[in-house]
Coordinates of C-alpha atoms and ligand atoms in Angstrom, one line a residue:
X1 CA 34.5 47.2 -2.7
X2 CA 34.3 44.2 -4.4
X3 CA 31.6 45.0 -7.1
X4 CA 30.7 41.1 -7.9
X5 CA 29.8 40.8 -4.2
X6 CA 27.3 43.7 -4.6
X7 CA 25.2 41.9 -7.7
X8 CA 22.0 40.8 -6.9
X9 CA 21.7 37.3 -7.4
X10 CA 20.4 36.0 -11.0
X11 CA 17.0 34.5 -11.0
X12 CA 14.6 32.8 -13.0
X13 CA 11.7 34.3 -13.2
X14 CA 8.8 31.6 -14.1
X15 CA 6.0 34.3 -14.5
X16 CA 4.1 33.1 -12.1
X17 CA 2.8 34.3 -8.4
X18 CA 4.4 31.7 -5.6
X19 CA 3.1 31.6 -1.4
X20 CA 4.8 29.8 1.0
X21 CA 2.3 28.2 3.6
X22 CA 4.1 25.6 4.7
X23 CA 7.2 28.2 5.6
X24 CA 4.6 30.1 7.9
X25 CA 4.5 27.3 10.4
X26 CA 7.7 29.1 11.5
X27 CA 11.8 27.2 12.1
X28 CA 10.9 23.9 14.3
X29 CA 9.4 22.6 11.1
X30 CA 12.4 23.2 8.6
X31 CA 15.8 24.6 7.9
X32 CA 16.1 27.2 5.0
X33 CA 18.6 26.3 2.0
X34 CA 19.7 26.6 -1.7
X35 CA 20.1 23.7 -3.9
X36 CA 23.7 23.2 -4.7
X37 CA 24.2 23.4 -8.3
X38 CA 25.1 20.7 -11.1
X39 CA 27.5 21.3 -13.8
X40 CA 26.2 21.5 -17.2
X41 CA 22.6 20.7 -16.4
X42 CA 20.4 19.1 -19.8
X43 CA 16.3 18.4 -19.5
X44 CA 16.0 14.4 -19.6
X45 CA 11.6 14.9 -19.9
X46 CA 9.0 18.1 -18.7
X47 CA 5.6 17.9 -18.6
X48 CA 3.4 19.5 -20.9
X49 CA 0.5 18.8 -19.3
X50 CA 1.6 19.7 -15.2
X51 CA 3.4 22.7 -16.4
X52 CA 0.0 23.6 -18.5
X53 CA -2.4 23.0 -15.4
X54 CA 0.7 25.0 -13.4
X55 CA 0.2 28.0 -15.6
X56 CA 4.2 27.7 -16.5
X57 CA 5.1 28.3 -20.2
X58 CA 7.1 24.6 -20.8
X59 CA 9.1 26.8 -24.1
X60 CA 10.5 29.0 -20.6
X61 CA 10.9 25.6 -18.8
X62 CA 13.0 24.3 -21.8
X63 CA 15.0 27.0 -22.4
X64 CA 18.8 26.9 -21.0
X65 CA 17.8 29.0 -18.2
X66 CA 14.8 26.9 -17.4
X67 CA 16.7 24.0 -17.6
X68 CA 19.4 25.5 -14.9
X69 CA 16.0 26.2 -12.8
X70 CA 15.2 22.9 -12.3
X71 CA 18.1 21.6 -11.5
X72 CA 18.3 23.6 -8.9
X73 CA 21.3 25.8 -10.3
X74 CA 19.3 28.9 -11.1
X75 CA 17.6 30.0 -8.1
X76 CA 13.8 31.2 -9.0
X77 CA 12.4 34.6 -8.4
X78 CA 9.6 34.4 -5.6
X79 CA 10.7 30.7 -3.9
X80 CA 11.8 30.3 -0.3
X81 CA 13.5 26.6 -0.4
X82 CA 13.6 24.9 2.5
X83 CA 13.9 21.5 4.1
X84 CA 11.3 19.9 6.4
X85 CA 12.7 17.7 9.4
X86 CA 10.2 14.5 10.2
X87 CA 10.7 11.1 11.6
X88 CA 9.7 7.6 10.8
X89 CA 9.4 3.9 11.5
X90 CA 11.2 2.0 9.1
X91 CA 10.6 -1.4 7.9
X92 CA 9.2 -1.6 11.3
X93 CA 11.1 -0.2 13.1
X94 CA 11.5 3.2 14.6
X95 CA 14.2 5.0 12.9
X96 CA 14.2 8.8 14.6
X97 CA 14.7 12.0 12.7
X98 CA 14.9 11.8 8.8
X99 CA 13.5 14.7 7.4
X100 CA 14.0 15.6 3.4
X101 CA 17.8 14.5 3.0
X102 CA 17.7 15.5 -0.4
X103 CA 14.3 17.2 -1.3
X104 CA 13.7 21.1 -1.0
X105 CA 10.2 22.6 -1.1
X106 CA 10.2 25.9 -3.3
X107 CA 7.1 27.1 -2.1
X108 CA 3.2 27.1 -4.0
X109 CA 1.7 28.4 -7.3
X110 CA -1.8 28.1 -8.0
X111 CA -3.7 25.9 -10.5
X112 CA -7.3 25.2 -11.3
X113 CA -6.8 22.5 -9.1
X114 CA -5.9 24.7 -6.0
X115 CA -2.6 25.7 -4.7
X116 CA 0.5 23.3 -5.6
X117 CA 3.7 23.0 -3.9
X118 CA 6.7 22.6 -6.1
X119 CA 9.5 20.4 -4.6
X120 CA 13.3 19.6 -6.0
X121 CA 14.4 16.1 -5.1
X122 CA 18.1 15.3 -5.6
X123 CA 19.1 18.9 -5.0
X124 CA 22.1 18.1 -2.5
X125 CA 22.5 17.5 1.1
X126 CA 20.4 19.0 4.0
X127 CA 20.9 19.0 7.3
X128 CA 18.5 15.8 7.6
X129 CA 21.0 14.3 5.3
X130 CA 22.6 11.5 7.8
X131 CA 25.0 9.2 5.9
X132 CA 23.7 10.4 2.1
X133 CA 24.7 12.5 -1.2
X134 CA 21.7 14.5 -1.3
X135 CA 21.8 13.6 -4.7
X136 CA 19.5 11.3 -6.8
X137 CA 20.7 9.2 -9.7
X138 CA 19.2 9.6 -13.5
X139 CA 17.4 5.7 -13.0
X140 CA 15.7 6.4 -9.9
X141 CA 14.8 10.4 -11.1
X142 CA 13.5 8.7 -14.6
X143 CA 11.6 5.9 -12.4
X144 CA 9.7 8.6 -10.1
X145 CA 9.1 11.1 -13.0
X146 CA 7.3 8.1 -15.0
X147 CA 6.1 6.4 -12.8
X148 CA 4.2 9.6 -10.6
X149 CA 2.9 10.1 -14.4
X150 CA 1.5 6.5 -14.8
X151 CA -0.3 6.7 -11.4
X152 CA -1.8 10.1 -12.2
X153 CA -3.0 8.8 -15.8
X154 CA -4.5 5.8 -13.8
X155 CA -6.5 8.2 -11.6
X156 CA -4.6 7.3 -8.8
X157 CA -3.6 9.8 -6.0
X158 CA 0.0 10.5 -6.3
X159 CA 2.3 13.4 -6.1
X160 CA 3.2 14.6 -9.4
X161 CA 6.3 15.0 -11.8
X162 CA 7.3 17.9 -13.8
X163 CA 10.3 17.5 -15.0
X164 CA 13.5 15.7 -14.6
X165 CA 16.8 17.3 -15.8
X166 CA 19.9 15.6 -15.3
X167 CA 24.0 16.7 -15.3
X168 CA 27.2 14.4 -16.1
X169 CA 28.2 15.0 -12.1
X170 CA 29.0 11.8 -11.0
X171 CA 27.3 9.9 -7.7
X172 CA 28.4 6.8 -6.2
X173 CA 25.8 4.2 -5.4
X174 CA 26.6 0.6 -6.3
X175 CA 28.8 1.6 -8.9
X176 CA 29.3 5.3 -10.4
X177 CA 26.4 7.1 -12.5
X178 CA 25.2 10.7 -12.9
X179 CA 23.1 13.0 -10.9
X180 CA 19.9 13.9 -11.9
X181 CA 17.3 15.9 -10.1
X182 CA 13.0 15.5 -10.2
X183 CA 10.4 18.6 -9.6
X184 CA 7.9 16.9 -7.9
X185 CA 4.5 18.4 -7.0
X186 CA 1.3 18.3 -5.1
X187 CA -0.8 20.1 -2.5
X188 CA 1.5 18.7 0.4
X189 CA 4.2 16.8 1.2
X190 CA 3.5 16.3 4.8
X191 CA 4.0 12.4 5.9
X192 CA 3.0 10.6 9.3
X193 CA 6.1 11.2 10.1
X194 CA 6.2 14.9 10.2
X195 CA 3.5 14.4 13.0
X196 CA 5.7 11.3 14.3
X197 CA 8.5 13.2 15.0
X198 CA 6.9 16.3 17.2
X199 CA 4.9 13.5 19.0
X200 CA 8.2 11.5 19.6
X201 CA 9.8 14.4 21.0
X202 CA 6.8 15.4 23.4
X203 CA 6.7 18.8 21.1
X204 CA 3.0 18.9 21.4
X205 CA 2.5 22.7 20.3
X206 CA 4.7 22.4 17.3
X207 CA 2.2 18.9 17.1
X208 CA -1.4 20.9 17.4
X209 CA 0.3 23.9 15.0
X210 CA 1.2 21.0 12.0
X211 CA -2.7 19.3 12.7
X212 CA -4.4 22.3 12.7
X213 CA -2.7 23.8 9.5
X214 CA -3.2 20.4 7.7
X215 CA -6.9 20.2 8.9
X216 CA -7.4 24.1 7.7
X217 CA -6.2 23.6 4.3
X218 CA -7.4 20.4 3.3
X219 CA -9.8 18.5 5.9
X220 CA -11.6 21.5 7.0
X221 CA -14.8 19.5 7.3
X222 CA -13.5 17.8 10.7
X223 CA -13.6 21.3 12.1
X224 CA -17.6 21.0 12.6
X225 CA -17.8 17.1 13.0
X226 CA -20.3 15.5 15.5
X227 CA -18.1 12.5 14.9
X228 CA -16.5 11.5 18.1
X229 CA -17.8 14.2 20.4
X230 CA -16.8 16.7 18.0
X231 CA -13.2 15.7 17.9
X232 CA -11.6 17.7 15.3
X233 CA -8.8 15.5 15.4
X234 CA -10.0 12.1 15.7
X235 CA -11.9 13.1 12.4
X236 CA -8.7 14.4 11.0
X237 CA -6.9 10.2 11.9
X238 CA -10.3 8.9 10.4
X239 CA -10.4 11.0 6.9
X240 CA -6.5 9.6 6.4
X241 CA -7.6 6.3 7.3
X242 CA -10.3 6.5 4.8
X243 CA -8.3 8.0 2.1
X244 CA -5.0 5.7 2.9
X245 CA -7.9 2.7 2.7
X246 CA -8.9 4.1 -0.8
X247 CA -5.4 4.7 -1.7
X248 CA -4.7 1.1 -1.4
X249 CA -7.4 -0.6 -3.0
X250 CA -6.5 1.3 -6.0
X251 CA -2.8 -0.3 -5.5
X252 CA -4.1 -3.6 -5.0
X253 CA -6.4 -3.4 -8.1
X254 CA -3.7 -2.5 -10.4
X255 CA -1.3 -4.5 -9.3
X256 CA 1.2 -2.0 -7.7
X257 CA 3.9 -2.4 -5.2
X258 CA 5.4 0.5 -3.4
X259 CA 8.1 -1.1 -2.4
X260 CA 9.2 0.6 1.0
X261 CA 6.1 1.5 2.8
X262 CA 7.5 2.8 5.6
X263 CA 5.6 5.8 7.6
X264 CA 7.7 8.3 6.4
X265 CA 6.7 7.4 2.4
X266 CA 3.0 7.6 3.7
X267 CA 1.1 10.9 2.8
X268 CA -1.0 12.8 4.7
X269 CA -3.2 13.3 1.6
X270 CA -3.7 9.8 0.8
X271 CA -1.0 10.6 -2.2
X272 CA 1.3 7.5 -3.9
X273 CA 4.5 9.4 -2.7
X274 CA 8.4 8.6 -2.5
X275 CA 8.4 6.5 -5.8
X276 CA 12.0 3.9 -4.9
X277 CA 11.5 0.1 -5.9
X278 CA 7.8 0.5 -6.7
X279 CA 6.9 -2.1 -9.3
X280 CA 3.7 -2.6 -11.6
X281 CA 3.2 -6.6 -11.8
X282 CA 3.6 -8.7 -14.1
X283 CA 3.1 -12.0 -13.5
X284 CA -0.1 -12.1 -11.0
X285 CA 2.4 -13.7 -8.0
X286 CA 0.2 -12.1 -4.2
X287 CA 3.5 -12.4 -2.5
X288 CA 5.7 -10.9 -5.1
X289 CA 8.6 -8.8 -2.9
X290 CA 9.8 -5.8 -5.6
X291 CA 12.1 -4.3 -3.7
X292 CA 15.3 -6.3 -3.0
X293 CA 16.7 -4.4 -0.2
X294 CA 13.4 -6.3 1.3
X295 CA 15.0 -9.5 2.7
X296 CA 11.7 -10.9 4.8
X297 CA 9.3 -9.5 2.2
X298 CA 7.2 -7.2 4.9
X299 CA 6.0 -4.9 1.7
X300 CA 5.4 -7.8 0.0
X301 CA 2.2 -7.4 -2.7
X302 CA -0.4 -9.0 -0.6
X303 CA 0.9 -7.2 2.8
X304 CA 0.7 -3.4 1.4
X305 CA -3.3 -3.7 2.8
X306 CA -1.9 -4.9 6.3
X307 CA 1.4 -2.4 6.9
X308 CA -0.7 0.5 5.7
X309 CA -3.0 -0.2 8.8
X310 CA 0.4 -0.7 10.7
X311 CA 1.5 2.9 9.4
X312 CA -1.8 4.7 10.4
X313 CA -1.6 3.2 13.9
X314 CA 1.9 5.1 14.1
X315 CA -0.1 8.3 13.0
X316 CA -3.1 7.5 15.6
X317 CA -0.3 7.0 18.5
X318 CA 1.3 10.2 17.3
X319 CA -2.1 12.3 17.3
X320 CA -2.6 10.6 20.7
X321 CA -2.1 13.8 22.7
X322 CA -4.0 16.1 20.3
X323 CA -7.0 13.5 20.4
X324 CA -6.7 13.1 24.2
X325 CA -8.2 9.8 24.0
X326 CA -7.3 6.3 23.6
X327 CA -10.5 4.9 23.0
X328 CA -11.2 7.9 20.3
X329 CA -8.3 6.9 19.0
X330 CA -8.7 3.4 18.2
X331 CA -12.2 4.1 17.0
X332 CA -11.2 6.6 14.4
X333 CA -9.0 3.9 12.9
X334 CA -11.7 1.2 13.0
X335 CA -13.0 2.5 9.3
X336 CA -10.0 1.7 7.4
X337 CA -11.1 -2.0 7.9
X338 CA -14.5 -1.6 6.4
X339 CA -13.5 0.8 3.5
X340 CA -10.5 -0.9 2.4
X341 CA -12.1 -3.8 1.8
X342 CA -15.2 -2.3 0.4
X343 CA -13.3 0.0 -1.8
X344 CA -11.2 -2.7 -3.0
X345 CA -14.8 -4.7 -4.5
X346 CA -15.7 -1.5 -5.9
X347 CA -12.5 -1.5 -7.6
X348 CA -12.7 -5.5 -8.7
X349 CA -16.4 -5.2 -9.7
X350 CA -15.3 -2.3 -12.3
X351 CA -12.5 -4.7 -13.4
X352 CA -15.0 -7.3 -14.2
X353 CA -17.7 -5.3 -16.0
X354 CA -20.3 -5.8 -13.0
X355 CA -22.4 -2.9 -12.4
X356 CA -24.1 -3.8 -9.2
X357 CA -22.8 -5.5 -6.3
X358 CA -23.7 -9.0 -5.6
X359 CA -22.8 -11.5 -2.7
X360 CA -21.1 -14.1 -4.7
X361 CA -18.9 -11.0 -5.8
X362 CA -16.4 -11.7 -3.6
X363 CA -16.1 -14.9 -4.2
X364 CA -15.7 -14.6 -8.1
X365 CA -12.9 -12.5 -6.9
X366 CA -11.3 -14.6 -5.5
X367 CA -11.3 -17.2 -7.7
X368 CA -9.9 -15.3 -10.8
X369 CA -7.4 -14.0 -8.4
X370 CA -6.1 -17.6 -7.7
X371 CA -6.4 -18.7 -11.2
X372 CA -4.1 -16.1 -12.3
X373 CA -1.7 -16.8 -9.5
X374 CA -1.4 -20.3 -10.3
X375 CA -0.6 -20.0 -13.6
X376 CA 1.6 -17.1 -12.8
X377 CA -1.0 -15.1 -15.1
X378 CA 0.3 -11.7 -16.6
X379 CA -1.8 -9.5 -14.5
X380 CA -2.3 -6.2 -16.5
X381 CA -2.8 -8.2 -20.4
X382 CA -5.4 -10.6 -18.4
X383 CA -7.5 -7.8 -17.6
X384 CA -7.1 -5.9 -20.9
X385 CA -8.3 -9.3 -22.8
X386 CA -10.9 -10.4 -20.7
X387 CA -12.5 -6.8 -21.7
X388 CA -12.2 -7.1 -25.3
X389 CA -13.8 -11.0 -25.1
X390 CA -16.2 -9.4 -23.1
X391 CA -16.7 -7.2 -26.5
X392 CA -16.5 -10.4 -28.7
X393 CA -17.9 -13.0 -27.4
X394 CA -14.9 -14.9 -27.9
X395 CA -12.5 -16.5 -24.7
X396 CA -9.9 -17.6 -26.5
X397 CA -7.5 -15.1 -26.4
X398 CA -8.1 -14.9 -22.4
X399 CA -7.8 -19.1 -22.0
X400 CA -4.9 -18.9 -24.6
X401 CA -2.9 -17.5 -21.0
X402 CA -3.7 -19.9 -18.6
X403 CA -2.4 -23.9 -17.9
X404 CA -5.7 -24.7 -16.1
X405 CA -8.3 -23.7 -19.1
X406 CA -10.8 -25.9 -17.3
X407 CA -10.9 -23.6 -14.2
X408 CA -10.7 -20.8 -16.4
X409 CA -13.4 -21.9 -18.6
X410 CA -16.1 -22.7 -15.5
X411 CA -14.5 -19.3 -14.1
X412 CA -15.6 -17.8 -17.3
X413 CA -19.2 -19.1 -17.0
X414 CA -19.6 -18.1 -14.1
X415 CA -18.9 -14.2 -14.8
X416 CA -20.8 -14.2 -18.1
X417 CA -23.5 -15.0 -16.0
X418 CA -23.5 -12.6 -14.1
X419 CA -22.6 -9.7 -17.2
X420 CA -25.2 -7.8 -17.8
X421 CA -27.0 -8.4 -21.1
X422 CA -25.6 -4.7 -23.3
X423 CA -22.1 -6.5 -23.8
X424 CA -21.2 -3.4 -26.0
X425 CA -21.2 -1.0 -23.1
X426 CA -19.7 -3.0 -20.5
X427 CA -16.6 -3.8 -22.5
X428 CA -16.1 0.2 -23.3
X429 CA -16.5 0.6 -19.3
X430 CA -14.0 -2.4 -18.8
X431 CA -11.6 -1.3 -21.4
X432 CA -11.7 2.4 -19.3
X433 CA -11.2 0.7 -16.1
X434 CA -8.2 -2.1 -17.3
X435 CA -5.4 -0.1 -18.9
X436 CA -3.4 -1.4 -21.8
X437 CA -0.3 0.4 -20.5
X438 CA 1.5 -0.1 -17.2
X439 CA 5.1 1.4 -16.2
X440 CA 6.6 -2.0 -16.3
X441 CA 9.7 -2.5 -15.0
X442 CA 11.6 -3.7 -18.1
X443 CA 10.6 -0.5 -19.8
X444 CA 11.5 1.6 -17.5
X445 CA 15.0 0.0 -17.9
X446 CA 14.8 0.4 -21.8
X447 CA 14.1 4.0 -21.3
X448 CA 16.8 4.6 -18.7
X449 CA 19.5 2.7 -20.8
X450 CA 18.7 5.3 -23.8
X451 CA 18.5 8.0 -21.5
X452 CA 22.2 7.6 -19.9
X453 CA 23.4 7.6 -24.0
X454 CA 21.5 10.7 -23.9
X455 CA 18.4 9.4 -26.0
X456 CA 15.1 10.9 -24.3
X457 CA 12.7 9.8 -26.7
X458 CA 12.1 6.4 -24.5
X459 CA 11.3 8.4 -21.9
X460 CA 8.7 10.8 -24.1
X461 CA 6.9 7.7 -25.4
X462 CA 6.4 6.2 -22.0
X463 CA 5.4 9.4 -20.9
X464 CA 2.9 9.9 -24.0
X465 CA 1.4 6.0 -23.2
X466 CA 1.2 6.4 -19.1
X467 CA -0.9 9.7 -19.4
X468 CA -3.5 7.6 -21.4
X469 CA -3.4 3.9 -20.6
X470 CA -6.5 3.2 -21.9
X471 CA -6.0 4.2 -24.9
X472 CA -4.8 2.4 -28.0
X473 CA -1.3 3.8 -29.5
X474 CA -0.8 2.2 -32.4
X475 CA 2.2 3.3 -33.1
X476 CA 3.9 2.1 -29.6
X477 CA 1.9 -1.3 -29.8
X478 CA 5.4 -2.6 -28.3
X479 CA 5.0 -0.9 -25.0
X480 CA 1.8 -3.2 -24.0
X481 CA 3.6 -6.3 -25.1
X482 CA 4.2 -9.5 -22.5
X483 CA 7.0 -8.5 -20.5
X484 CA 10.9 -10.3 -21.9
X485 CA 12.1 -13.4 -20.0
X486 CA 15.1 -10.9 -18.6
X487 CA 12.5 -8.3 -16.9
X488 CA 11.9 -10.9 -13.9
X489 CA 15.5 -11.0 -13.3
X490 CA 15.9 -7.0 -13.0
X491 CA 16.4 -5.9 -9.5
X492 CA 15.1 -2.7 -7.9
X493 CA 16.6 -1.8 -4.7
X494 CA 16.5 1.2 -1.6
X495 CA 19.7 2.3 -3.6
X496 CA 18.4 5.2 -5.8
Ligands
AMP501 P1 13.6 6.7 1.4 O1 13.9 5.4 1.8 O2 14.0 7.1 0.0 O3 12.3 7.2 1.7 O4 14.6 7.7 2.3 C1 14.6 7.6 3.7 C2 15.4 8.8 4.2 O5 16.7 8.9 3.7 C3 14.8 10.2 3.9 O6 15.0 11.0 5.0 C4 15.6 10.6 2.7 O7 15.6 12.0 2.5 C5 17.0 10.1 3.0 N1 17.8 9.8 1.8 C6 17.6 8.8 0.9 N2 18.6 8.9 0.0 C7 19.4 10.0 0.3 C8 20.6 10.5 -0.3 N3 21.1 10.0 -1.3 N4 21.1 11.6 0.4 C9 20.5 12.1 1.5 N5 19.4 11.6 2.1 C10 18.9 10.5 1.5
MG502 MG1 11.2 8.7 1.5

């Protein structure tokens, strides 16, 4: 007998207890799988703070071994990985099965937080693979890993990042660079179009098995609604509309663009997820397009409110036959349209240091917001300066940015006017609502190009100023500067 063969496997054991829910909805929902190893795996960034609320010792997740473990070349002790099989309109258009081409789920650990599932991305082909590598490059891996981490220190819903470790194996995109893989994690990553694709295929038990194990675990509430005659599940399409409306205010409000919103990058949760061309703005421009592979501009800036509406009309058609109702159906997406825009005032108000609502609100709003797009205003040091001459007194430094300084200045007026007199405590609030640091683009790039000469500490220092925007780092001043004249000409595209 051929001893070798009668080894057990080597694994990793992380320490900690792991539970599989989303494996006990049983084969139509997945295919089981093991990563397919890199060579020569290194850690590019881990998170000290995830792999604290995680309960995982980051020394472990550092050492060699830990290293090989997420990559995916280690199997770990406890984890069943498997990929999921969903479907998806894309750009508007239906595109049939997808599923996680290059994603496995490893299975849930606990956290104060509740359980987490831990997920590799860039692991290696699935069965849901089509055309692709399974892989995922070291730019796009470093993007999603910071840029996960910038939404979460902004108190935005997003799945999370814990590490990104990359290898010298090669993967062809536009041109040849290295593979690189991201442990990603977060309660779920169920999109519309897992429920999409049973609906598409008329699979309506394997439909009602996937709602009813999302509605147990994390909208249990819509189990004993007197909501739409009791409908469990025209509840269930209303709480994702009202989180995917709350979601997208907080985009709009700080100026992100996801880039390629199509229902198969849309959450369940109400999560930022699938991080590709997203973009922080710089220059306030409503129709700025960040992703280039995004010839008519559908996901432009100012369309993110629109398409997400789009996206949870696919998930009310696909919980159609669970609802049982057209009517219900349409009704239990009518809130989006109230909360979105509701939300989105909530978010502008705390922007602008006012405490109550008002009805000119809106239109002070809206003014700023065409001030700054005129003048191509940089959107993120706008709102960290108008806090601080909030705090002073003093609009200079605000009017120093824009071309029209007399629409700034009766703009200006106008808003002090409405401030309410303890100046002190509405800047502090202002300055904890307007961060000083946002992932911009460019130093993302700066990061990356360190990174592929095997210099991580770009990558630590973004990490260090995204997990606390609004703070001041004195020492990394540089990463809140105005953006360089070459960061408008970087392009982000699908290609990752
Ligand atoms: P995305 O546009 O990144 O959301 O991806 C859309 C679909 O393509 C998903 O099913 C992905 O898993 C799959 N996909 C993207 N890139 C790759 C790749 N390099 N290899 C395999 N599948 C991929
Ligand atoms: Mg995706």
């Amino acid at each position: 007998m051929d001893s070798l063969a009668d080894a057990p496997p080597r694994l990793f054991d992380l320490g900690v207890g792991w539970k599989h829910s989303f494996a006990a909805l049983g084969p139509a929902f997945f295919t089981d799988l093991v990563a397919a190893p890199l060579p020569s795996p290194y850690l590019v960034g881990v998170n000290p703070r995830l792999a604290a609320d995680l309960r995982l010792p980051t020394d472990l997740l550092q050492s060699e071994d830990g290293v090989s473990a997420l990559t995916g070349s280690l199997p770990i002790a406890g984890t069943r990985p498997l990929a999921s099989v969903y479907s998806g309109h894309q750009f508007g258009v239906w595109a049939g099965q997808l599923g996680d081409g290059r994603a496995l789920l490893l299975g849930e650990v606990e956290s104060a937080t509740g359980p987490q599932e831990l997920q590799f991305k860039g692991t290696g082909r699935t069965p849901y693979s089509r055309m692709g590598d399974g892989r995922a490059v070291l730019r796009s891996s470093i993007r999603e890993f910071l840029g996960s981490e910038a939404m979460h220190g902004l108190r935005i819903p997003t799945t999370r990042a814990l590490s990104v470790t990359g290898s010298d194996a090669p993967v062809r995109r536009e041109e040849i660079e290295t593979a690189a893989v991201v442990v990603r994690v977060a309660p779920s990553f169920i999109r519309f179009g897992h429920f999409e694709h049973f609906a598409s295929r008329e699979q309506y038990g394997e439909l009602r098995t996937l709602a009813d194990y999302v509605i147990d675990r994390f909208y249990p509430e819509c189990r004993a609604t007197e909501r739409f005659g009791g409908n469990a599940y025209a509840a269930f399409l209303e709480q994702v509309s009202e989180r995917t409306a709350a979601l997208l205010a907080r985009w709009q409000a700080v100026g992100f663009c996801h880039g390629v919103m199509n229902t198969d990058n849309m959450s369940i949760l109400g999560l930022t997820i699938d991080y590709g061309p997203f973009q922080f703005l710089d220059a306030f421009d409503p129709n700025h397009i960040c992703n280039h592979s995004d010839e008519s501009g559908r996901y432009a800036y100012n369309r993110q409110p629109n398409v997400a509406y789009w996206n949870l009309f696919c998930l009310g058609q696909a919980l159609l036959p669970l609802i049982g109702d057209e009517q219900l159906t349409l009704a239990a997406l009518e809130s989006y349209k109230t909360i979105f825009p509701s939300e989105l005032e909530a978010c502008m108000r705390g922007k602008l240091g006012l405490p109550d609502a008002h009805e000119d609100d809106r239109v002070l709003v809206e003014r700023v917001l065409q001030l700054l797009a005129k003048d191509r205003v940089d959107y993120t040091i706008f709102w960290r300066r108008l806090s601080h001459a909030v705090a002073t007194g003093d609009p200079e430094p605000v009017r120093d940015q824009f071309l029209d300084r007399e629409g700034f200045d009766a703009w200006w007026r106008d808003h002090s006017a409405r401030l309410p007199a303890e100046r002190g405590a509405t800047a502090l609030g202002m300055l904890r609502t307007n961060p000083k640091f946002v992932l911009r683009n460019h130093l993302g790039e700066l990061a990356i190009r360190r990174a592929k000469v095997k210099d991580f500490g770009g990558v630590a220092d973004l990490l260090k100023v995204v997990h606390a925007p609004f703070d001041e780092h004195p020492a990394l001043e540089d990463l809140a500067g105005f953006p360089p004249d070459w960061a408008s000409h970087i392009e982000i595209s699908c290609s990752s």
